Coordinates of C-alpha atoms in Angstrom, one line a residue:
M227 CA 115.2 30.2 -113.4
V228 CA 113.9 29.0 -116.5
N229 CA 112.2 32.4 -117.1
D230 CA 115.5 34.2 -116.4
S231 CA 117.3 32.0 -118.7
K232 CA 114.8 32.8 -121.4
G233 CA 114.7 36.5 -120.7
C234 CA 118.6 36.4 -121.0
D235 CA 118.5 34.6 -124.1
N236 CA 115.9 36.9 -125.8
R237 CA 118.2 39.9 -124.5
N238 CA 121.2 38.4 -126.3
H239 CA 119.3 37.6 -129.4
T240 CA 118.0 41.2 -129.5
R241 CA 121.8 42.3 -129.5
I242 CA 122.7 40.0 -132.3
R243 CA 120.0 41.3 -134.2
V244 CA 120.8 44.9 -133.9
L245 CA 124.6 43.7 -134.7
T246 CA 123.4 42.1 -137.8
Y247 CA 121.3 45.0 -138.9
L248 CA 124.0 47.5 -138.4
M249 CA 126.7 45.2 -140.4
F250 CA 124.2 45.0 -143.3
F251 CA 123.6 49.0 -143.2
M252 CA 127.4 49.5 -143.1
F253 CA 127.8 47.2 -146.2
A254 CA 125.1 48.8 -148.1
M255 CA 126.5 52.3 -147.5
T256 CA 129.6 51.5 -149.6
S257 CA 128.3 48.9 -152.2
D258 CA 124.9 50.8 -153.5
A259 CA 126.9 54.2 -153.6
V260 CA 128.7 52.8 -156.8
G261 CA 126.1 54.4 -159.1
V262 CA 126.6 57.7 -157.9
I263 CA 130.8 57.4 -157.9
I264 CA 131.0 55.9 -161.4
P265 CA 130.2 58.8 -163.4
E266 CA 132.8 61.0 -161.2
L267 CA 135.4 58.1 -162.1
I268 CA 134.5 58.2 -165.7
S269 CA 135.3 62.0 -165.8
Q270 CA 138.2 61.9 -163.5
F271 CA 140.1 59.0 -165.0
G272 CA 138.5 59.2 -168.7
L273 CA 137.2 55.6 -168.4
S274 CA 134.7 53.8 -170.8
M275 CA 131.3 52.5 -169.2
S276 CA 132.6 49.0 -169.1
Q277 CA 136.1 49.9 -167.6
A278 CA 134.3 52.3 -165.0
S279 CA 132.0 49.2 -164.1
A280 CA 134.8 47.6 -162.6
F281 CA 134.3 49.5 -159.6
H282 CA 131.3 47.7 -158.9
Y283 CA 132.2 44.2 -160.2
M284 CA 135.6 43.9 -158.4
P285 CA 134.3 43.8 -154.8
M286 CA 131.6 41.4 -156.1
I287 CA 134.1 39.0 -157.7
F288 CA 136.0 38.8 -154.3
I289 CA 132.7 38.5 -152.5
A290 CA 131.8 35.4 -154.5
I291 CA 135.4 33.9 -154.0
S292 CA 135.3 34.8 -150.4
G293 CA 131.6 33.1 -150.0
L294 CA 132.7 30.1 -151.9
F295 CA 136.0 29.5 -150.3
L296 CA 135.6 30.8 -146.8
G297 CA 132.0 30.6 -146.1
F298 CA 132.6 27.3 -144.4
L299 CA 134.5 29.4 -141.6
A300 CA 131.3 30.4 -140.1
D301 CA 130.3 26.8 -139.2
K302 CA 134.1 25.7 -138.6
I303 CA 135.5 28.6 -136.2
G304 CA 132.3 30.1 -135.2
R305 CA 130.2 33.1 -136.0
K306 CA 132.0 35.4 -133.6
L307 CA 135.7 34.9 -134.8
T308 CA 134.4 34.9 -138.4
I309 CA 132.4 38.1 -138.1
L310 CA 135.6 39.9 -136.2
L311 CA 137.9 38.9 -138.9
G312 CA 135.7 40.1 -141.6
L313 CA 135.0 43.4 -139.9
L314 CA 138.7 44.1 -139.2
L315 CA 139.6 43.4 -142.9
F316 CA 137.0 45.7 -143.9
A317 CA 137.9 48.6 -141.7
L318 CA 141.7 48.2 -142.9
A319 CA 140.7 48.3 -146.4
C320 CA 138.5 51.5 -145.9
F321 CA 141.2 53.4 -144.2
M322 CA 143.7 52.6 -146.8
F323 CA 141.7 54.5 -149.6
A324 CA 143.2 57.7 -148.0
L325 CA 146.7 56.5 -148.9
G326 CA 146.3 56.6 -152.8
E327 CA 144.7 58.2 -156.0
S328 CA 145.2 55.5 -158.6
F329 CA 142.3 53.8 -160.1
Y330 CA 143.9 50.5 -160.1
Y331 CA 144.9 50.9 -156.5
F332 CA 141.2 51.5 -155.6
L333 CA 140.4 48.5 -157.5
L334 CA 142.9 46.5 -155.2
L335 CA 141.4 47.8 -152.0
L336 CA 137.8 47.0 -153.3
A337 CA 139.2 43.4 -153.7
L338 CA 140.0 43.5 -150.0
V339 CA 136.6 45.1 -149.2
G340 CA 134.9 42.0 -151.2
L341 CA 137.0 39.3 -149.2
A342 CA 136.0 41.1 -146.0
I343 CA 132.2 41.2 -146.8
G344 CA 132.0 37.5 -147.9
V345 CA 133.5 36.6 -144.5
F346 CA 131.4 38.7 -142.3
K347 CA 128.2 38.2 -144.2
T348 CA 128.4 34.5 -144.0
G349 CA 128.7 34.9 -140.2
A350 CA 125.9 37.0 -140.0
L351 CA 123.9 35.0 -142.3
G352 CA 124.6 31.9 -140.0
L353 CA 123.8 33.9 -136.9
I354 CA 120.2 34.8 -138.1
G355 CA 119.5 31.0 -138.4
D356 CA 120.9 30.4 -134.9
I357 CA 118.2 32.8 -133.5
S358 CA 115.3 31.8 -135.8
T359 CA 112.9 29.2 -134.3
S360 CA 111.2 28.5 -137.9
S361 CA 111.4 29.1 -141.6
K362 CA 108.8 31.8 -141.5
Q363 CA 110.6 33.8 -138.7
H364 CA 114.0 33.3 -140.6
S365 CA 112.3 34.9 -143.6
S366 CA 110.8 37.6 -141.4
T367 CA 114.3 38.4 -139.8
M368 CA 116.1 38.3 -143.2
N369 CA 113.6 41.0 -144.4
T370 CA 114.2 43.3 -141.7
V371 CA 117.9 42.7 -142.0
E372 CA 117.8 43.6 -145.6
G373 CA 115.5 46.7 -144.8
F374 CA 118.6 48.0 -142.9
F375 CA 120.9 47.3 -145.8
G376 CA 118.0 49.3 -147.9
V377 CA 118.4 52.4 -145.5
G378 CA 122.2 52.0 -145.9
A379 CA 121.6 52.0 -149.7
M380 CA 119.9 55.2 -149.5
I381 CA 122.3 57.1 -147.2
G382 CA 125.6 55.9 -148.9
P383 CA 124.7 57.6 -152.1
A384 CA 123.2 60.5 -150.4
I385 CA 126.7 61.0 -148.6
V386 CA 128.6 60.9 -151.8
S387 CA 126.2 63.1 -153.4
Y388 CA 126.6 65.5 -150.7
L389 CA 130.5 65.3 -150.8
L390 CA 131.0 65.8 -154.5
I391 CA 128.5 69.1 -154.3
S392 CA 130.7 70.1 -151.3
G393 CA 133.8 69.7 -153.6
V394 CA 135.1 67.1 -151.1
S395 CA 136.4 63.5 -152.5
W396 CA 134.1 60.4 -152.5
K397 CA 136.8 58.5 -150.7
Y398 CA 135.5 60.2 -147.4
L399 CA 132.7 57.6 -147.4
Y400 CA 135.1 54.6 -147.1
F401 CA 136.9 56.7 -144.3
G402 CA 133.6 57.0 -142.4
A403 CA 132.4 53.4 -143.1
G404 CA 136.0 52.2 -141.6
C405 CA 135.2 54.4 -138.3
F406 CA 131.8 52.7 -138.1
C407 CA 133.2 49.3 -138.7
L408 CA 135.5 49.6 -135.4
V409 CA 132.5 50.4 -133.5
L410 CA 130.9 47.1 -135.0
C411 CA 134.1 45.1 -134.0
W412 CA 133.7 46.4 -130.4
L413 CA 129.9 45.4 -130.3
A414 CA 130.7 41.9 -132.1
Y415 CA 133.4 41.2 -129.5
R416 CA 131.0 42.1 -126.5
A417 CA 128.1 40.2 -127.7
D418 CA 127.1 36.7 -126.4
Y419 CA 126.5 34.1 -129.3
P420 CA 124.2 31.0 -129.0
Q421 CA 125.8 27.6 -129.1
I422 CA 125.6 26.0 -132.9
K423 CA 124.2 22.5 -132.2
R424 CA 125.8 20.0 -134.7
S425 CA 123.4 17.8 -136.6
S426 CA 126.0 15.6 -138.0
T427 CA 129.6 14.4 -137.5
D428 CA 130.7 15.3 -141.1
A429 CA 133.8 17.4 -141.3
I430 CA 133.2 21.1 -142.2
N431 CA 135.8 22.2 -144.8
L432 CA 136.0 23.4 -148.2
A433 CA 135.3 20.0 -149.6
S434 CA 131.8 19.9 -147.9
T435 CA 131.3 23.2 -149.4
F436 CA 131.7 21.9 -152.9
K437 CA 129.6 18.9 -152.0
M438 CA 126.9 21.2 -151.2
M439 CA 127.2 23.3 -154.6
K440 CA 125.7 19.7 -156.1
N441 CA 122.6 20.1 -154.1
P442 CA 119.5 20.9 -156.1
Y443 CA 118.1 23.5 -153.6
A444 CA 121.0 25.4 -153.2
L445 CA 121.5 25.4 -156.9
G446 CA 117.8 26.3 -157.5
F447 CA 117.7 29.2 -155.2
S448 CA 121.0 30.3 -156.2
L449 CA 119.8 30.5 -160.0
A450 CA 116.7 32.7 -158.7
I451 CA 118.6 35.0 -156.7
G452 CA 121.5 35.4 -159.4
L453 CA 118.6 36.4 -161.9
Y454 CA 117.1 38.8 -159.2
V455 CA 120.5 40.3 -158.4
A456 CA 121.2 41.0 -162.2
T457 CA 117.9 42.9 -162.5
E458 CA 118.3 44.9 -159.4
V459 CA 121.9 46.0 -159.8
A460 CA 121.1 47.3 -163.3
I461 CA 119.1 50.0 -161.5
Y462 CA 121.6 51.2 -159.0
V463 CA 124.9 50.6 -161.1
W464 CA 123.4 52.1 -164.7
M465 CA 120.0 54.1 -163.9
P466 CA 122.1 57.4 -162.9
T467 CA 124.0 57.0 -166.0
L468 CA 120.6 56.2 -168.2
L469 CA 119.0 59.4 -166.7
Q470 CA 121.8 61.6 -166.6
S471 CA 121.0 63.4 -170.0
Y472 CA 117.2 63.3 -169.4
Q473 CA 115.5 66.7 -170.1
G474 CA 111.7 65.9 -170.3
D475 CA 108.9 66.9 -168.1
Y476 CA 110.0 64.8 -164.8
T477 CA 113.7 66.1 -164.3
T478 CA 113.0 66.6 -160.6
L479 CA 111.8 62.9 -160.6
A480 CA 114.8 61.9 -162.5
A481 CA 117.3 63.6 -160.4
Y482 CA 115.9 61.6 -157.2
A483 CA 115.2 58.6 -159.1
L484 CA 117.8 56.3 -157.4
S485 CA 116.7 57.6 -154.0
I486 CA 113.2 57.0 -154.5
F487 CA 114.2 53.4 -155.9
F488 CA 116.2 52.6 -152.5
T489 CA 113.5 54.2 -150.5
L490 CA 110.6 52.0 -151.9
R491 CA 113.1 48.9 -151.7
A492 CA 113.9 49.5 -148.0
G493 CA 110.2 50.4 -146.9
G494 CA 109.0 47.3 -148.7
R495 CA 111.6 45.0 -146.7
F496 CA 110.3 46.3 -143.3
L497 CA 107.1 45.1 -144.1
G498 CA 108.1 41.8 -145.5
G499 CA 107.3 40.1 -142.3
W500 CA 103.6 41.7 -142.4
V501 CA 102.9 40.4 -146.1
L502 CA 104.6 37.0 -145.6
D503 CA 102.5 36.4 -142.4
R504 CA 99.4 36.7 -144.7
F505 CA 100.4 35.5 -148.4
P506 CA 102.2 32.2 -149.4
W507 CA 105.7 33.3 -150.1
Q508 CA 105.3 31.4 -153.5
Q509 CA 102.7 33.9 -154.4
V510 CA 104.4 36.8 -153.3
M511 CA 107.6 35.9 -155.4
F512 CA 105.5 35.3 -158.5
W513 CA 103.4 38.6 -158.4
F514 CA 106.3 40.6 -157.5
S515 CA 108.6 39.0 -160.1
F516 CA 105.9 39.7 -162.7
A517 CA 105.5 43.4 -161.6
I518 CA 109.3 44.0 -161.8
S519 CA 109.2 42.4 -165.4
A520 CA 106.4 44.7 -166.4
C521 CA 108.2 47.8 -165.1
Y522 CA 111.3 47.0 -167.3
L523 CA 109.2 46.1 -170.3
G524 CA 107.2 49.3 -170.1
S525 CA 110.5 51.3 -170.0
M526 CA 112.0 49.7 -172.9
I527 CA 108.7 49.9 -174.9
Y528 CA 107.8 53.5 -174.1
G529 CA 111.2 55.1 -173.7
I530 CA 113.0 57.2 -171.2
E531 CA 110.0 59.2 -170.2
A532 CA 108.3 55.9 -168.9
A533 CA 111.6 54.6 -167.4
V534 CA 112.0 57.9 -165.2
V535 CA 108.8 56.4 -163.5
L536 CA 108.8 52.7 -163.7
L537 CA 112.3 51.9 -163.1
P538 CA 112.4 53.5 -159.5
L539 CA 108.9 52.0 -159.1
S540 CA 110.4 48.7 -159.4
G541 CA 112.1 49.1 -156.2
L542 CA 109.0 48.3 -154.3
F543 CA 108.3 45.0 -155.9
M544 CA 112.2 44.0 -155.6
S545 CA 112.1 44.8 -151.9
M546 CA 111.0 41.2 -150.7
M547 CA 112.6 39.3 -153.4
Y548 CA 116.2 38.9 -152.3
P549 CA 115.8 38.4 -148.5
T550 CA 112.9 36.0 -149.1
L551 CA 114.8 33.7 -151.8
N552 CA 117.9 34.1 -149.7
S553 CA 116.0 32.9 -146.3
K554 CA 114.3 30.1 -148.2
G555 CA 117.4 28.8 -149.6
I556 CA 119.5 28.8 -146.5
S557 CA 116.4 27.2 -144.5
C558 CA 116.4 24.0 -146.7
F559 CA 119.5 23.1 -144.8
P560 CA 120.3 22.2 -141.0
V561 CA 121.3 25.4 -138.7
D562 CA 124.9 24.2 -138.6
Q563 CA 125.4 24.2 -142.2
H564 CA 123.9 27.7 -142.6
G565 CA 127.3 29.5 -142.9
S566 CA 128.5 27.0 -145.7
V567 CA 125.2 27.2 -147.7
A568 CA 125.1 31.0 -147.2
G569 CA 128.5 31.1 -148.7
V570 CA 127.4 29.1 -151.8
I571 CA 124.5 31.3 -152.4
L572 CA 126.5 34.4 -151.8
F573 CA 129.0 33.0 -154.4
F574 CA 126.4 33.1 -157.1
T575 CA 124.7 36.4 -155.7
A576 CA 128.0 38.1 -156.1
V577 CA 129.1 36.6 -159.4
S578 CA 125.7 37.8 -161.0
A579 CA 126.2 41.3 -159.3
A580 CA 129.6 41.3 -161.0
V581 CA 128.8 39.9 -164.5
G582 CA 125.3 41.7 -164.9
P583 CA 126.6 45.3 -164.9
L584 CA 129.7 44.3 -167.0
L585 CA 127.6 42.9 -169.8
M586 CA 125.4 45.7 -169.6
G587 CA 128.3 48.3 -169.8
L588 CA 129.6 46.2 -172.7
A589 CA 126.4 46.3 -174.4
G590 CA 126.3 50.0 -173.8
D591 CA 129.6 50.4 -175.4
I592 CA 129.1 48.4 -178.4
F593 CA 125.8 49.7 -179.6
G594 CA 126.5 53.5 -178.2
H595 CA 124.0 53.8 -175.4
V596 CA 123.4 52.5 -172.0
K597 CA 119.6 51.7 -172.9
Y598 CA 120.9 48.7 -174.9
G599 CA 122.2 47.3 -171.5
F600 CA 118.8 47.5 -170.0
Y601 CA 117.4 45.6 -172.9
L602 CA 119.6 42.8 -171.4
A603 CA 118.3 43.5 -167.9
T604 CA 114.8 43.1 -169.1
G605 CA 115.6 39.8 -170.3
F606 CA 116.9 38.9 -166.5
A607 CA 113.6 40.0 -165.4
I608 CA 111.3 37.9 -167.5
L609 CA 113.5 34.9 -167.0
L610 CA 113.1 35.7 -163.1
C611 CA 109.2 35.7 -163.5
L612 CA 109.2 32.4 -165.5
L613 CA 111.3 30.7 -162.7
S614 CA 109.1 32.2 -160.0
G615 CA 105.9 30.8 -162.0
F616 CA 107.5 27.5 -162.1
N617 CA 108.1 27.6 -158.3
L618 CA 104.4 28.6 -157.8
V619 CA 103.2 25.9 -159.6
K620 CA 105.5 22.9 -158.6
D621 CA 106.5 24.3 -155.2
P622 CA 109.7 22.0 -155.2
S623 CA 111.1 22.9 -151.8
R624 CA 108.0 22.5 -149.8
H625 CA 109.0 19.3 -148.3
V626 CA 112.4 20.7 -146.5
L627 CA 111.0 24.2 -145.7
T628 CA 110.3 22.9 -142.2
F629 CA 113.5 23.4 -140.2
D630 CA 113.4 24.1 -136.6
A631 CA 116.3 25.8 -135.0
H632 CA 115.9 24.7 -131.6

């Protein structure tokens, strides 16, 4: 009977993992395609770079709002209902893209998309804690989840590129994502979720989320993730614009630079569990952040000829940064608080993802070229490396990263 029960739990956990992988895959298809859509928007609506960047930062702003103000729902009403609410809202917003042609109408729908993502993503992140038995397993699962995100990030831009080449509107990407989301709703409804074990009798509400924002571990990991995200989104939002007019010896490489970046990022994440089993995560974070900053510095010092190679290559070193930092930040807290802390970290993640490209766009508009925005992103990469060095030397979270989910 015990073996049957364990077998049933393992099957349920496998289904939940697959559901989580597919949710992140779908999310990435839409969010990481904006780098390909933005040049089309600039042409279609006559926008400046900073105006067009709203297509990226609008959903990110509302992901941040949703994560901060609604993240506790995953702990309050349960993972299942939270995920279903988020997925249904996401599907509705995607289908509504077919009903309008105004740039500001699209921005309104992207706000709804952001709210939906913030809801179902915190529920999904809470689920990962429910089915993980240690901090190391949590990090390994998170890297695999983000690996599927990386695959979606490759497929989304490829779909948009194919649609544009075929003379079809990029809006069909959102229609397809809406259909896929309905399938996920059915899977989420049918899945069996593990029971959340409460570690305290404290009320789960918005006040408890704001209290968590004062926690040094939540803030420390949020700062690291914020710097990483500002460095990463610079690639998929503005690299296509940076390389758009490139006429050097590596034009083929420039044409596929974004796809190469996403491929290296996704492949590295699937190897994340193997790497983290063999090396301390603190060392991995430092050396990978060092390599990222070296790629950016090389690109800025040696110009666009070097950027064609180095910026896509940075995807390999970025691969394990976000999922590992996110996992370690969440793992500092009891499982029944994972939804809330995931919301807090998601808030800072999304704010950084919104503000970083906006500041880069403004720098490009002010100085007349997008490369000046990449000077700013290079600064973010260097700060991340310095923070990773501090974590390697001091290891401030070593006493709390010992959670046992069961």
